[in-house]
Coordinates of C-alpha atoms in Angstrom, one line a residue:
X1 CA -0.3 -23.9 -19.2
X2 CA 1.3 -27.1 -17.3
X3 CA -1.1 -28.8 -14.7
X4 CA 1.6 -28.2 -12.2
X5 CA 1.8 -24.1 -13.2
X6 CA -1.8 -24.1 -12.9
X7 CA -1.9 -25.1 -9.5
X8 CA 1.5 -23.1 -8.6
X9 CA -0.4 -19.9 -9.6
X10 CA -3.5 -20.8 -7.3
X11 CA -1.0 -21.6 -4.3
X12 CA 0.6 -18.1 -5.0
X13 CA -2.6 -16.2 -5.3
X14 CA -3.8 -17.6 -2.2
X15 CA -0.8 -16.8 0.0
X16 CA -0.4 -13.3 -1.3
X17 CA -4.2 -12.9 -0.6
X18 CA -3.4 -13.9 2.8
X19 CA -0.6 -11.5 3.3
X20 CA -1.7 -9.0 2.1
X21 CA -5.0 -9.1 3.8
X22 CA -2.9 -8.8 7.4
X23 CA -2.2 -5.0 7.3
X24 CA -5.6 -3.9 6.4
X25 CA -7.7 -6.2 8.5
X26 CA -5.4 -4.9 12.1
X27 CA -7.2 -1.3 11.5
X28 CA -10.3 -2.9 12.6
X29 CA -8.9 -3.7 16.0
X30 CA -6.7 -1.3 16.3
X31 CA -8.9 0.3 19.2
X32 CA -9.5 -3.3 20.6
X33 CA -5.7 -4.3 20.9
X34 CA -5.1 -0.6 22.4
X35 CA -7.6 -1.0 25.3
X36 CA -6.6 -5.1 25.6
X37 CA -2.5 -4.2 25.8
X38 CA -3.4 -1.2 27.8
X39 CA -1.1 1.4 25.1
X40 CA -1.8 4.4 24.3
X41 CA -2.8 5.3 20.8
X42 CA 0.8 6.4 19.9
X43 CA 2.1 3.2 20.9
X44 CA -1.1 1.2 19.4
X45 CA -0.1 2.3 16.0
X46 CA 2.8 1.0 15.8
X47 CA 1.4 -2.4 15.5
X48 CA 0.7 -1.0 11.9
X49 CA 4.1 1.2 11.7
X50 CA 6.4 -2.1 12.6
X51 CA 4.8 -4.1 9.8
X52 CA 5.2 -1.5 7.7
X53 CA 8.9 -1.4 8.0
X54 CA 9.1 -4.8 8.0
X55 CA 7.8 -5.1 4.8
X56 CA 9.9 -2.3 3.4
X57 CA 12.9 -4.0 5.0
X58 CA 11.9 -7.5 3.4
X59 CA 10.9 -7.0 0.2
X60 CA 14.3 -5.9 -2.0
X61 CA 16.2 -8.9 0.0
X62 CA 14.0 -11.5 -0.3
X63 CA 13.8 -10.5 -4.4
X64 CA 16.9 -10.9 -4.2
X65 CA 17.3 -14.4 -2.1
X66 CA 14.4 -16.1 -4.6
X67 CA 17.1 -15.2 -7.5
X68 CA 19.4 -17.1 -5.6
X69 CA 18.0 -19.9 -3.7
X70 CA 14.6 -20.8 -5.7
X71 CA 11.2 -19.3 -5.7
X72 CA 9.6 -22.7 -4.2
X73 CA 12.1 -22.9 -0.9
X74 CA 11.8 -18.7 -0.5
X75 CA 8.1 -18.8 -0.9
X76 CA 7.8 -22.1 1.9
X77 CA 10.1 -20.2 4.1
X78 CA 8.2 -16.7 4.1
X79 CA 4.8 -19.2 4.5
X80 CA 6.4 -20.7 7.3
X81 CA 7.7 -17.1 8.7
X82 CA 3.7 -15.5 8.2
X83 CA 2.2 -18.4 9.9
X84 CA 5.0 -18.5 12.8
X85 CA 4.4 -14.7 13.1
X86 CA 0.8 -15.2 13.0
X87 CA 1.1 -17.8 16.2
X88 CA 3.4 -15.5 18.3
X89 CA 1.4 -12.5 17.5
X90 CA -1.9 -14.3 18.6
X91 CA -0.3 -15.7 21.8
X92 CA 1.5 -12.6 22.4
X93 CA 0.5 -11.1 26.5
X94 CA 3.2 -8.3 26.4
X95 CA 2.8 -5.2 23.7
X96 CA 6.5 -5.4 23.2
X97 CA 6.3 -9.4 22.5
X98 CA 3.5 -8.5 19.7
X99 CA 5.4 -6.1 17.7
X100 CA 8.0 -8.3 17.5
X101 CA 5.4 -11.1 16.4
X102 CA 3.9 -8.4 13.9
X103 CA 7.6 -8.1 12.1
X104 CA 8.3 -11.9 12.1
X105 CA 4.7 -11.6 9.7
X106 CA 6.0 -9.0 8.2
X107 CA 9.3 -10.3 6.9
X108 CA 7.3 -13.8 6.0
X109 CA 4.5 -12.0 4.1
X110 CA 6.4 -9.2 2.5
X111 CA 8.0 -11.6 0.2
X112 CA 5.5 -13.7 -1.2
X113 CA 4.0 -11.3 -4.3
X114 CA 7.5 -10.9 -5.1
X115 CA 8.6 -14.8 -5.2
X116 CA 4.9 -15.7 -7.0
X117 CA 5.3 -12.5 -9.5
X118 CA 8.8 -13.6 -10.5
X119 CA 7.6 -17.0 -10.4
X120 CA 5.2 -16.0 -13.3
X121 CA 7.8 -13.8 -15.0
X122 CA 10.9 -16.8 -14.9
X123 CA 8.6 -19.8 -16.1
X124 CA 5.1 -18.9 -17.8
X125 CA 5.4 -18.4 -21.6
X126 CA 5.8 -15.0 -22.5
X127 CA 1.8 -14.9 -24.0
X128 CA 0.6 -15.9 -20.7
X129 CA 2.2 -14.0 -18.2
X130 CA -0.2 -10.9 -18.3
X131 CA -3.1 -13.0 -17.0
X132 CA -1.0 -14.7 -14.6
X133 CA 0.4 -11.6 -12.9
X134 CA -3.4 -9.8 -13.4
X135 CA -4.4 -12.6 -11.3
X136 CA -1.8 -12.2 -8.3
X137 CA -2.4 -8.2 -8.8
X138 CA -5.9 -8.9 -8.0
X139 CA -6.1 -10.6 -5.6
X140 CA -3.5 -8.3 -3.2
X141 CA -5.3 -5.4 -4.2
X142 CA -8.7 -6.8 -3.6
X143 CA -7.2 -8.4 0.1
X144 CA -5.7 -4.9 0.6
X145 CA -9.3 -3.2 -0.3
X146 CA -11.5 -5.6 2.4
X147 CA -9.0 -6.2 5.1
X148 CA -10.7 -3.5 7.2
X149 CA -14.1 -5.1 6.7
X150 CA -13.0 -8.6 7.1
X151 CA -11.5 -7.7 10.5
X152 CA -14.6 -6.0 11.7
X153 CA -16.6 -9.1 10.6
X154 CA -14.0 -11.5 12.3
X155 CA -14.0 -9.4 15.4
X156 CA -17.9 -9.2 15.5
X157 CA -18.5 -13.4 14.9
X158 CA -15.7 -14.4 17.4
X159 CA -15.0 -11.2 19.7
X160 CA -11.7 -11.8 20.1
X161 CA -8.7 -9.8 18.3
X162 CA -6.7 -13.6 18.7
X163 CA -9.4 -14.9 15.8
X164 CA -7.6 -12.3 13.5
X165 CA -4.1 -14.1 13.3
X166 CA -5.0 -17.7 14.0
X167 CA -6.9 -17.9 11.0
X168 CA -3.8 -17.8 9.4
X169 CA -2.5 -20.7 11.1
X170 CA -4.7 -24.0 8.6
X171 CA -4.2 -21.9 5.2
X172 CA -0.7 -21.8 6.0
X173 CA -0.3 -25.3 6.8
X174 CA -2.1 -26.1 3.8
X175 CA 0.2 -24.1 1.3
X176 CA 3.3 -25.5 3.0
X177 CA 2.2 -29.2 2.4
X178 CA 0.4 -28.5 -1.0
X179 CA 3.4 -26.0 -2.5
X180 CA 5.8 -28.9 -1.1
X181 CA 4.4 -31.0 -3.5
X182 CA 2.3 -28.8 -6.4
X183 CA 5.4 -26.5 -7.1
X184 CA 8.4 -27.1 -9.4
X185 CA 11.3 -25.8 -8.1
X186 CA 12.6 -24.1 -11.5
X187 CA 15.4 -22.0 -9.8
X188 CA 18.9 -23.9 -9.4
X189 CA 20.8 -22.4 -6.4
X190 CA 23.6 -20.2 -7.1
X191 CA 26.9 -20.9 -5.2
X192 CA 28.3 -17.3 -5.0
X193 CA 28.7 -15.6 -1.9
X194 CA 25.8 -13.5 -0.8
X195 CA 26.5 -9.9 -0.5
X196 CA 25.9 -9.5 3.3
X197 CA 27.7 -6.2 3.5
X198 CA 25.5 -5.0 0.8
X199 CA 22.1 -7.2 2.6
X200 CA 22.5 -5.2 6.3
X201 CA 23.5 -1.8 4.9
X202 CA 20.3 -2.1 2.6
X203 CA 18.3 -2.9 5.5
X204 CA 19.5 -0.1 7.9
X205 CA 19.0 2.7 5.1
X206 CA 15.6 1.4 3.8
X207 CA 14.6 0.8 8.1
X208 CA 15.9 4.5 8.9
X209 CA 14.5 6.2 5.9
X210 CA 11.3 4.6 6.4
X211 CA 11.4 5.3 9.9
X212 CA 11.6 8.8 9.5
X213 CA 8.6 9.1 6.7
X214 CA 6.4 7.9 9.2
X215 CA 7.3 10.6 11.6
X216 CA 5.7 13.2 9.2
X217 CA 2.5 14.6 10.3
X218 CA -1.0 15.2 8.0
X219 CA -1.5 18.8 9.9
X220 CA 1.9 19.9 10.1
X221 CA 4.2 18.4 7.1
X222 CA 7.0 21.6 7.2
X223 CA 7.0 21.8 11.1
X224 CA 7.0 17.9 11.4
X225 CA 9.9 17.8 8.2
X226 CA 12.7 20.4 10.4
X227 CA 11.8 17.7 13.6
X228 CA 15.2 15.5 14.2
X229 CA 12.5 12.5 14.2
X230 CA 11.9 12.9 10.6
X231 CA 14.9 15.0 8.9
X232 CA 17.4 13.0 11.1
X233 CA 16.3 9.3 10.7
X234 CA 15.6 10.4 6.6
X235 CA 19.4 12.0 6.6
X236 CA 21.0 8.5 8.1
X237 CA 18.9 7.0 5.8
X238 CA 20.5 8.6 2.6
X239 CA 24.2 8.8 3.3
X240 CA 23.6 4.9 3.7
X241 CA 22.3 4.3 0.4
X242 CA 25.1 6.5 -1.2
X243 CA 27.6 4.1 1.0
X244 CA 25.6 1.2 -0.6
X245 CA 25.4 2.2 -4.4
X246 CA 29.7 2.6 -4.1
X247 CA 29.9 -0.4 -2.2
X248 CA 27.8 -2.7 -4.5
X249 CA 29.7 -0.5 -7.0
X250 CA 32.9 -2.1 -6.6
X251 CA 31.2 -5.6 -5.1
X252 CA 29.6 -5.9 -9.3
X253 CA 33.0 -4.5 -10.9
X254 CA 34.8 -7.7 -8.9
X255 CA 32.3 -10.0 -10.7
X256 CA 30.6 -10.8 -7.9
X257 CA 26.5 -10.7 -7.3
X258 CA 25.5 -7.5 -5.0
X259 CA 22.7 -7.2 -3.3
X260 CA 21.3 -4.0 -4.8
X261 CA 20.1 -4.4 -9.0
X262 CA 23.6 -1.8 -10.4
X263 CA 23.5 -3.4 -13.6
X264 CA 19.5 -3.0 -13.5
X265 CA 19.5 0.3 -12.3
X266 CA 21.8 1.7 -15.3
X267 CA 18.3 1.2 -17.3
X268 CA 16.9 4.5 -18.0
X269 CA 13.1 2.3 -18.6
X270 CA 13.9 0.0 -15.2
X271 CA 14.2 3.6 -13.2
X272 CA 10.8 4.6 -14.9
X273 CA 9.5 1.3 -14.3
X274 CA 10.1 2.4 -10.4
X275 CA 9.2 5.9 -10.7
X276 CA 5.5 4.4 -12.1
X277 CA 5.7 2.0 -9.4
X278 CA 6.1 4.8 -6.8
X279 CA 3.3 6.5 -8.2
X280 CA 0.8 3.7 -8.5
X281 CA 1.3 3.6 -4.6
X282 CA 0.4 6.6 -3.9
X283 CA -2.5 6.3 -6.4
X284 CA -3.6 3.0 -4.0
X285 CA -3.5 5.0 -1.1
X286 CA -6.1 7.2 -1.7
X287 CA -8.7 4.9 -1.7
X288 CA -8.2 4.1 2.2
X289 CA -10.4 6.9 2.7
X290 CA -13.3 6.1 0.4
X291 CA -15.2 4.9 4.2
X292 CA -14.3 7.9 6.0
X293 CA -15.7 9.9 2.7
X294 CA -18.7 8.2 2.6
X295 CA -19.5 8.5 6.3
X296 CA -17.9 12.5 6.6
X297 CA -19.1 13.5 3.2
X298 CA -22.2 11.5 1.8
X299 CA -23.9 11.3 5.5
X300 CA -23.7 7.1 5.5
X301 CA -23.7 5.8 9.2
X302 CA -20.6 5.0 10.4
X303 CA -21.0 0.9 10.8
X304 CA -22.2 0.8 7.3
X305 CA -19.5 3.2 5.5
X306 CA -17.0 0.3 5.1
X307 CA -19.2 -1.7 2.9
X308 CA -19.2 1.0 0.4
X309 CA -15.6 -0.4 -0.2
X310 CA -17.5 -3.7 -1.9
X311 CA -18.0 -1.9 -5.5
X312 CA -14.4 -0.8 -5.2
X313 CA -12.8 -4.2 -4.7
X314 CA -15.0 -6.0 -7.1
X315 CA -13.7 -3.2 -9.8
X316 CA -10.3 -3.8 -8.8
X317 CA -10.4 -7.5 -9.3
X318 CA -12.0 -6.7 -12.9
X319 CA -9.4 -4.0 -13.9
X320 CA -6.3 -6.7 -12.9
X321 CA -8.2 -9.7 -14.6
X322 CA -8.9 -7.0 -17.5
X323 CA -5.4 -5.7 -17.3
X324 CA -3.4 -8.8 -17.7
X325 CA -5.8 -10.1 -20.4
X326 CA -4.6 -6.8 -22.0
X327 CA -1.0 -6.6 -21.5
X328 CA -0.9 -10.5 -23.6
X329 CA -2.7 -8.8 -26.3
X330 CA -1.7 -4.9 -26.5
X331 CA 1.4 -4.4 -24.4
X332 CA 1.9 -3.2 -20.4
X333 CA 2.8 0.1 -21.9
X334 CA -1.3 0.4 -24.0
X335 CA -1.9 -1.1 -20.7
X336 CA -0.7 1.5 -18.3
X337 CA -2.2 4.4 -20.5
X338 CA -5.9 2.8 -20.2
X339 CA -5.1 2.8 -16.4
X340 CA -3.8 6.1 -15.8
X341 CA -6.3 7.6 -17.7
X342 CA -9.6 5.9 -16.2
X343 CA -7.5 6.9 -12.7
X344 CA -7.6 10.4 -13.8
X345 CA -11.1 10.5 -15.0
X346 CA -12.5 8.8 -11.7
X347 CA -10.2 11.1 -9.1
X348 CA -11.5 14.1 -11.1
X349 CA -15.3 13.0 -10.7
X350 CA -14.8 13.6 -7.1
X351 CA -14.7 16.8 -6.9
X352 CA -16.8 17.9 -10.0
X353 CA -19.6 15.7 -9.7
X354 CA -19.8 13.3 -6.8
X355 CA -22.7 14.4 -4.9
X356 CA -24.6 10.8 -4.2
X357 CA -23.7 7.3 -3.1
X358 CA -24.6 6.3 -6.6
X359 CA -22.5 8.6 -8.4
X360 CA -19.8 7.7 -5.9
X361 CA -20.3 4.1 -6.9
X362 CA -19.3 4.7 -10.4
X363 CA -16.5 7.3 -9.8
X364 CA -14.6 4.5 -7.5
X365 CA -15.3 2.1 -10.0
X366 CA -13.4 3.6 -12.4
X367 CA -10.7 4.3 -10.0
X368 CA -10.5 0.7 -8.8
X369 CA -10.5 -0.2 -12.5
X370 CA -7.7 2.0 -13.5
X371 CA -5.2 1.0 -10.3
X372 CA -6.6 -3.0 -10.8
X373 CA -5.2 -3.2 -14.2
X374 CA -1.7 -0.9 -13.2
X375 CA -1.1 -2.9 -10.0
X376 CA -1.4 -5.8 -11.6
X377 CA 0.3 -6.9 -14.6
X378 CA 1.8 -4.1 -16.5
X379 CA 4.2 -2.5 -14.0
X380 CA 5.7 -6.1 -12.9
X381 CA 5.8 -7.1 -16.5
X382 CA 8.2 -4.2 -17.1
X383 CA 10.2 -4.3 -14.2
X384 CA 10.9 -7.9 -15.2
X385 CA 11.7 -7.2 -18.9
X386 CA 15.1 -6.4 -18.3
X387 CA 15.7 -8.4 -15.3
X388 CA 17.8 -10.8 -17.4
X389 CA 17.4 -14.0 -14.6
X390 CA 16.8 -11.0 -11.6
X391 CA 12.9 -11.2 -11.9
X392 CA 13.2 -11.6 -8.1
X393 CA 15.5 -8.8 -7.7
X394 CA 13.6 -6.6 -9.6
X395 CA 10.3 -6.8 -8.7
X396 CA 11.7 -6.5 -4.9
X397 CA 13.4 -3.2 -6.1
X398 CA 9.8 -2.0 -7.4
X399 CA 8.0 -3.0 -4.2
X400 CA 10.1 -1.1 -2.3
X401 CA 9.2 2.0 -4.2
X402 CA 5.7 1.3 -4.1
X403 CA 5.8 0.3 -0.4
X404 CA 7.8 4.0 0.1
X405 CA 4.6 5.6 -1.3
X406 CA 2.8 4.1 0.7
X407 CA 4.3 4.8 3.8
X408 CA 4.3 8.6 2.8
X409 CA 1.3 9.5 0.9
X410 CA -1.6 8.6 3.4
X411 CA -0.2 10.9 5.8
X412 CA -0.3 13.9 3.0
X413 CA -3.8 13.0 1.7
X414 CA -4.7 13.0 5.5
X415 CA -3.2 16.4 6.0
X416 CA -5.7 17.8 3.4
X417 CA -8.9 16.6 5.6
X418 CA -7.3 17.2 8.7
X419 CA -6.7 21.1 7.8
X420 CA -10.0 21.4 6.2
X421 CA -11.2 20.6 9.4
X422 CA -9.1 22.8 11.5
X423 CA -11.7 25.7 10.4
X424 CA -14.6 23.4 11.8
X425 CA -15.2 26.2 14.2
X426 CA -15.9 28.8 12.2
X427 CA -18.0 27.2 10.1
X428 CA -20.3 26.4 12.6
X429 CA -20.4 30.0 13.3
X430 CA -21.2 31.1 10.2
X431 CA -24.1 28.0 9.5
X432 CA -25.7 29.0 12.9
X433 CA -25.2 33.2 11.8
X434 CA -27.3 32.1 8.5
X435 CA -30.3 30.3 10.8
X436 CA -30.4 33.1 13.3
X437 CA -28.3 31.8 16.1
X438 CA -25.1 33.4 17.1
X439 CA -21.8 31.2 17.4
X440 CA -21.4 33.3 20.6
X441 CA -24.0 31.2 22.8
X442 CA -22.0 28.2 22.2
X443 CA -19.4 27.8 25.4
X444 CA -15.5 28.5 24.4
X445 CA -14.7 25.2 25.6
X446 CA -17.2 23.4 22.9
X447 CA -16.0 25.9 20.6
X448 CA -12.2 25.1 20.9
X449 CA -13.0 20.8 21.0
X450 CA -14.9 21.7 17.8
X451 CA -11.7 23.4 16.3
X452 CA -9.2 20.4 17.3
X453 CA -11.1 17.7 17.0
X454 CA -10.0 14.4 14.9
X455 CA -12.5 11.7 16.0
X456 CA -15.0 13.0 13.6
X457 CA -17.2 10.0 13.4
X458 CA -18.0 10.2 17.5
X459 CA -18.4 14.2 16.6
X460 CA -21.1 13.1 14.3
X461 CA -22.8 10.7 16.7
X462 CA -22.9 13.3 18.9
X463 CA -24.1 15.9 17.3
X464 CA -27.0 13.7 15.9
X465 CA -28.1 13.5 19.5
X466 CA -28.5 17.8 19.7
X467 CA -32.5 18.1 20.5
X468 CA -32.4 21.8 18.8
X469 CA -32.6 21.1 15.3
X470 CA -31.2 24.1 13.8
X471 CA -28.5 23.8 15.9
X472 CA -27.7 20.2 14.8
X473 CA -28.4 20.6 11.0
X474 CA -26.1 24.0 11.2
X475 CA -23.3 22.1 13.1
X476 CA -23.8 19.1 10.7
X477 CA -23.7 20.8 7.6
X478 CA -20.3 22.8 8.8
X479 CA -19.4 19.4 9.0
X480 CA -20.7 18.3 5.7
X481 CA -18.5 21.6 3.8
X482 CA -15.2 20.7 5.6
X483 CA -15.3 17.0 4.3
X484 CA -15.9 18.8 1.3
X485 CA -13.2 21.0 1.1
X486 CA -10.5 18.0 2.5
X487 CA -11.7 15.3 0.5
X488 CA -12.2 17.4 -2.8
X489 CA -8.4 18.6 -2.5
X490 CA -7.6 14.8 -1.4
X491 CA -9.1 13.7 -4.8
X492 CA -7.6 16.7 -6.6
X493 CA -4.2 15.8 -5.5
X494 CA -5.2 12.0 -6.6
X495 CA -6.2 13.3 -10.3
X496 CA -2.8 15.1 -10.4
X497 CA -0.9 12.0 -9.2
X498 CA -2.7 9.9 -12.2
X499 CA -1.6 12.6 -14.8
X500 CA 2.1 12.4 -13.7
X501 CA 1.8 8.6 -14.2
X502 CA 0.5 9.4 -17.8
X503 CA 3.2 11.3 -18.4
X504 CA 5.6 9.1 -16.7
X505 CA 4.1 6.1 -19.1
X506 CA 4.3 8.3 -22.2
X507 CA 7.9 9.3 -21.6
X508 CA 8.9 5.3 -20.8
X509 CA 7.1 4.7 -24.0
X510 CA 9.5 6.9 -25.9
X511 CA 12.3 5.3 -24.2
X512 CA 11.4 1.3 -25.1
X513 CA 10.9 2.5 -28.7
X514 CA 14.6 4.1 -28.9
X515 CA 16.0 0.9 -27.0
X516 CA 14.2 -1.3 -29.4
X517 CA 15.8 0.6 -32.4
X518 CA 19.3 1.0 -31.3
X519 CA 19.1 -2.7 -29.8
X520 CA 20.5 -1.7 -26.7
X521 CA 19.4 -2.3 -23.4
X522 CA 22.0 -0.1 -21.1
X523 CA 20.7 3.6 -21.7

């Protein structure tokens, strides 16, 4: 590897760390920027929600812009973008001003796994690009993993929510100057016409599609899915994207370069490619609730449960450091099997065996294993196998799909605790029936709080302080069995996520093999 690759990949791996660490570490201030903007928790999540979209709206177009214009201007421009985002969002007095700080971040950071990955993919030597991409794979899952735990430890050393976005300011001065002069620019730029018809009706479908998966609720999918919030912004959403496909149609048959990947989509392995990519996000999502399953489930106190997330991110960085190391040697396809199948194996301990912290230890481990080495290299090396000199374009195209399953899936898995938890109440009757007590002495009023409740941690705290102790181990263990029943069907949903990808991998198998002996590439 060339000294100057060397210290390219380093520069990459450091700003996708950084991006990638934004979303996660905001959770842990989420109730501090709600009390200091004075918003109510509706409101106060859409400091998550906007960057969300953002990234969903910046990823396929900025794929697309790198295959145009360079990977070392895209990737100082999105730098430039996070750390200007960063500023405004830290100096931001007015909640409307901060949201739109957080998508100025959004469009800068969304961009920059998908310039460094095609960076790998367009200059690396074939028998190193594995590694290369296991190491950018790592270390935006690892960032994604701890971002909640870093926030809480920034917020507890400088008790300030500011702390959380200035730090971005130095590292992102430092990969400006340093990438100005460490990076080759190995891209030369095109001088066709960019397909802005094609750029802003991709942005309004992917924004209102987007838009409306985050209107779906954990408790009430089907009620939420007939709202106009959801079916009508997911409707617009759709008839734009069949507008797009005939307009970048006709914008490829004149020879020209649209924005959306036609001639890559016409690959039956690319649209598997995406269909694994879609599922390795959802697959990442579930692992969001590892603190809230310790705490709920496993009886961990609440300010501790996030560091059970440690064992998890170190596993992650092994499986992508693991994963890329295999995909030089065995193949992404060998690759994606080992993945999916240590996925399944950990997601199915769960619920058949998980009864300790320890045992919970080695069941994440081998989750964060199996998505380390899938996020990683394998899926990115595949989506850029038939890119053809559209590595950016590509790998944009699989973020998005990815970043769609991510949008959706943590509000299903949260519909299966949330709905374990809606028979709290009678539960507790039936613990308190088996130590003598009846449910009926408890008021209504406590009763129906206990039946609607969703701040379960300051349930716990409370209950904890309940003087009676059969009262509080009854109530406590009612607790205990709902987690139970939520997080076992979570898990259980997880397992059957990781067998589709199987599947999925085995049937994109079949279809490389019969591409490589016909020699064609357009199935």
């Amino acid at each position: 590897m060339h000294k100057n690759q060397k210290w390219a990949l380093i520069l990459f791996s450091v700003g996708v760390f950084m991006a990638a660490l934004d979303n996660g570490i905001i959770s842990a201030a989420l109730t501090t920027l709600i009390y200091s903007f004075d918003v109510s928790p509706t409101w106060g999540s859409w400091s998550i929600t906007i960057y969300t979209l953002g990234l969903g709206i910046s990823v396929p177009i900025i794929g697309k812009l790198s295959d145009r214009f360079g990977r070392k201007k895209l990737f100082l421009v999105e730098v430039f973008l996070f750390g200007l985002g960063s500023l405004l969002v830290a100096l931001s007095q007015l909640f409307p001003l901060f949201l739109v700080s957080r998508f100025i971040q959004a469009i800068g950071g969304g961009g920059i796994f998908i310039i460094a990955s095609s960076y790998v993919l367009s200059t690396f030597p074939r028998e190193k690009q594995g590694r290369a991409l296991g190491m950018l794979g790592g270390m935006n899952g690892i960032a994604a993993i701890l971002g909640p735990n870093i926030g809480s430890f920034i917020l507890q050393i400088t008790g300030s929510w500011h702390w959380l976005f200035l730090i971005n300011l130095p590292i992102a001065v430092i990969l400006i100057i340093l990438g100005k002069m460490m990076i080759n620019e190995v891209k030369e730029e095109t001088g066709t016409t960019l397909d802005w018809s094609g750029a802003f009706l991709l942005m309004f479908a992917v924004l209102s599609f987007m838009y409306g998966l985050t209107n779906l609720e954990g408790t009430r999918v089907w009620e939420s899915m007939i709202q106009p919030e959801f079916y009508g912004f997911v409707a617009v959403g759709l008839v734009l994207l069949v507008i797009l496909w005939r307009v970048e149609q006709r914008v490829d048959r004149k020879g020209r370069d649209p924005i959306l990947p036609v001639n890559l989509l016409r690959h039956r392995a690319f649209r598997w490619t995406l269909f694994i990519g879609f599922l390795s996000g959802a697959i990442l999502s579930s692992v969001i609730f590892i603190p809230a399953y310790v705490e709920q489930f496993l009886g961990v106190p609440a300010d501790k449960s996030g560091y059970w997330f440690t064992p998890l991110a170190l596993a992650s960085g092994i499986g992508a450091g693991g994963g890329g190391a295999m995909v030089d040697r065995k193949g992404p396809v060998f690759t994606l099997l080992v993945a999916a199948v240590l996925c399944v194996l950990g997601f199915m301990l769960f619920p058949l065996w998980v009864e300790t912290t320890w045992q919970m230890v080695i069941a994440s481990s081998l989750v964060g294993i199996g998505f380390g080495m899938m996020m990683g290299a394998p899926v990115n090396y595949l989506a850029g196998e038939s890119a053809d000199g559209q590595e950016g374009t590509a790998l944009g195209t699989l973020s998005l799909f990815r970043q769609l399953a991510m949008t959706v899936a943590p509000t299903l898995y949260a519909g299966f605790i949330a709905r374990a938890y809606m028979r709290l109440g009678e539960r507790v009757k039936e613990e308190l029936a088996n130590v003598g007590i009846s449910g009926d002495q408890i008021p209504v009023a406590e009763m129906e709080r206990l039946q609607g409740t969703s701040d379960i941690p300051s349930l716990i705290a409370e209950v904890n302080e309940i003087p009676v102790p059969q009262v509080r181990d009854a109530i406590l263990t009612a607790i205990h069995e709902s987690a139970r029943q939520g997080f076992d069907h979570l898990y259980t949903a997880s397992m059957v996520i990781s067998l589709i990808t199987l599947l999925s991998v085995v049937f994109l198998a079949k279809v490389r093999k019969n591409r490589e002996e016909t020699g064609e590439l357009n199935e």
